[in-house]
Amino acid sequence: MPKQQPSTVPPAFEAPISFRRAVMQYVLAGIIALGLIGWGLDSFLGTRWILPAGIVMGAISGYYVAAAHRRTSGADRPTRGGKQSDTDKSN
């Protein structure tokens, strides 16, 4: 009896990531990225205010990117199954 290989699902057919999870990922990535930049600038310049400002800006920009991602995700995909309408009418 031959072994069956597990079926791999192409990335285009995977379930979309939930909005809550996307928001958390973007916000955490923004906090980490801008927090590290703020920490580096604080160390270089000898200040103490850039790190907290970077953390706050990272959270705000992460939420903004998540909201923008939600507005644009799925815009070019059909809402239900079936064939997508042809957008190129040049023929």
mmCIF file of C-alpha atoms in Angstrom:
data_model
loop_
_atom_site.group_PDB
_atom_site.id
_atom_site.type_symbol
_atom_site.label_atom_id
_atom_site.label_comp_id
_atom_site.label_asym_id
_atom_site.label_seq_id
_atom_site.Cartn_x
_atom_site.Cartn_y
_atom_site.Cartn_z
ATOM 1 C CA MET A 1 0.000 0.000 0.000
ATOM 2 C CA PRO A 2 1.677 3.263 -1.122
ATOM 3 C CA LYS A 3 1.958 6.109 1.339
ATOM 4 C CA GLN A 4 -0.116 9.151 0.544
ATOM 5 C CA GLN A 5 1.602 12.485 0.720
ATOM 6 C CA PRO A 6 -0.167 15.124 2.752
ATOM 7 C CA SER A 7 -1.983 17.514 0.489
ATOM 8 C CA THR A 8 -0.464 20.942 0.404
ATOM 9 C CA VAL A 9 -2.752 23.899 -0.048
ATOM 10 C CA PRO A 10 -1.467 26.721 -2.237
ATOM 11 C CA PRO A 11 -1.145 30.036 -0.373
ATOM 12 C CA ALA A 12 -3.860 31.619 -2.525
ATOM 13 C CA PHE A 13 -6.416 29.152 -1.143
ATOM 14 C CA GLU A 14 -5.516 29.389 2.537
ATOM 15 C CA ALA A 15 -8.027 30.883 4.919
ATOM 16 C CA PRO A 16 -7.581 34.631 5.317
ATOM 17 C CA ILE A 17 -6.023 35.844 8.527
ATOM 18 C CA SER A 18 -8.523 37.285 10.992
ATOM 19 C CA PHE A 19 -8.589 41.053 11.387
ATOM 20 C CA ARG A 20 -7.881 40.899 15.121
ATOM 21 C CA ARG A 21 -4.788 38.817 14.561
ATOM 22 C CA ALA A 22 -3.600 41.098 11.770
ATOM 23 C CA VAL A 23 -4.051 44.155 13.976
ATOM 24 C CA MET A 24 -2.024 42.568 16.777
ATOM 25 C CA GLN A 25 0.749 41.551 14.390
ATOM 26 C CA TYR A 26 1.008 44.978 12.786
ATOM 27 C CA VAL A 27 0.844 46.837 16.104
ATOM 28 C CA LEU A 28 3.496 44.610 17.706
ATOM 29 C CA ALA A 29 5.736 44.911 14.654
ATOM 30 C CA GLY A 30 5.375 48.711 14.731
ATOM 31 C CA ILE A 31 6.129 48.872 18.454
ATOM 32 C CA ILE A 32 9.204 46.669 18.083
ATOM 33 C CA ALA A 33 10.547 48.418 14.988
ATOM 34 C CA LEU A 34 10.040 52.023 16.079
ATOM 35 C CA GLY A 35 10.907 51.154 19.680
ATOM 36 C CA LEU A 36 14.274 49.793 18.570
ATOM 37 C CA ILE A 37 14.883 52.865 16.441
ATOM 38 C CA GLY A 38 13.942 55.079 19.380
ATOM 39 C CA TRP A 39 16.190 53.140 21.734
ATOM 40 C CA GLY A 40 19.096 53.481 19.318
ATOM 41 C CA LEU A 41 18.533 57.200 18.878
ATOM 42 C CA ASP A 42 18.213 57.679 22.652
ATOM 43 C CA SER A 43 21.519 55.894 23.165
ATOM 44 C CA PHE A 44 23.216 57.845 20.392
ATOM 45 C CA LEU A 45 21.859 61.272 21.319
ATOM 46 C CA GLY A 46 21.807 60.822 25.092
ATOM 47 C CA THR A 47 18.095 61.601 25.456
ATOM 48 C CA ARG A 48 15.279 59.760 27.210
ATOM 49 C CA TRP A 49 12.133 60.760 25.312
ATOM 50 C CA ILE A 50 12.597 59.197 21.873
ATOM 51 C CA LEU A 51 12.013 55.583 23.002
ATOM 52 C CA PRO A 52 8.525 56.243 24.464
ATOM 53 C CA ALA A 53 7.669 58.383 21.441
ATOM 54 C CA GLY A 54 8.801 55.565 19.141
ATOM 55 C CA ILE A 55 6.676 53.021 20.999
ATOM 56 C CA VAL A 56 3.576 55.208 20.771
ATOM 57 C CA MET A 57 4.215 56.035 17.105
ATOM 58 C CA GLY A 58 4.802 52.340 16.386
ATOM 59 C CA ALA A 59 1.446 51.379 17.881
ATOM 60 C CA ILE A 60 -0.379 54.132 16.003
ATOM 61 C CA SER A 61 1.290 53.363 12.679
ATOM 62 C CA GLY A 62 0.729 49.612 13.145
ATOM 63 C CA TYR A 63 -2.979 50.155 13.657
ATOM 64 C CA TYR A 64 -3.088 52.473 10.640
ATOM 65 C CA VAL A 65 -1.397 49.865 8.436
ATOM 66 C CA ALA A 66 -3.793 47.164 9.683
ATOM 67 C CA ALA A 67 -6.802 49.348 8.874
ATOM 68 C CA ALA A 68 -5.403 50.130 5.424
ATOM 69 C CA HIS A 69 -4.761 46.420 4.867
ATOM 70 C CA ARG A 70 -8.346 45.616 5.763
ATOM 71 C CA ARG A 71 -9.703 48.236 3.350
ATOM 72 C CA THR A 72 -7.695 46.831 0.457
ATOM 73 C CA SER A 73 -7.760 43.096 1.182
ATOM 74 C CA GLY A 74 -10.222 41.233 -0.952
ATOM 75 C CA ALA A 75 -10.872 44.124 -3.290
ATOM 76 C CA ASP A 76 -9.825 42.124 -6.346
ATOM 77 C CA ARG A 77 -11.312 38.798 -5.249
ATOM 78 C CA PRO A 78 -14.922 37.715 -5.724
ATOM 79 C CA THR A 79 -16.975 37.784 -2.529
ATOM 80 C CA ARG A 80 -18.410 34.347 -3.182
ATOM 81 C CA GLY A 81 -17.249 31.281 -5.014
ATOM 82 C CA GLY A 82 -17.443 30.990 -8.735
ATOM 83 C CA LYS A 83 -15.766 32.501 -11.709
ATOM 84 C CA GLN A 84 -14.510 36.056 -11.452
ATOM 85 C CA SER A 85 -15.843 38.388 -14.095
ATOM 86 C CA ASP A 86 -13.468 39.334 -16.875
ATOM 87 C CA THR A 87 -12.164 42.860 -16.327
ATOM 88 C CA ASP A 88 -10.296 43.100 -19.635
ATOM 89 C CA LYS A 89 -12.870 44.054 -22.289
ATOM 90 C CA SER A 90 -10.333 44.727 -25.072
ATOM 91 C CA ASN A 91 -11.288 41.614 -27.096
#
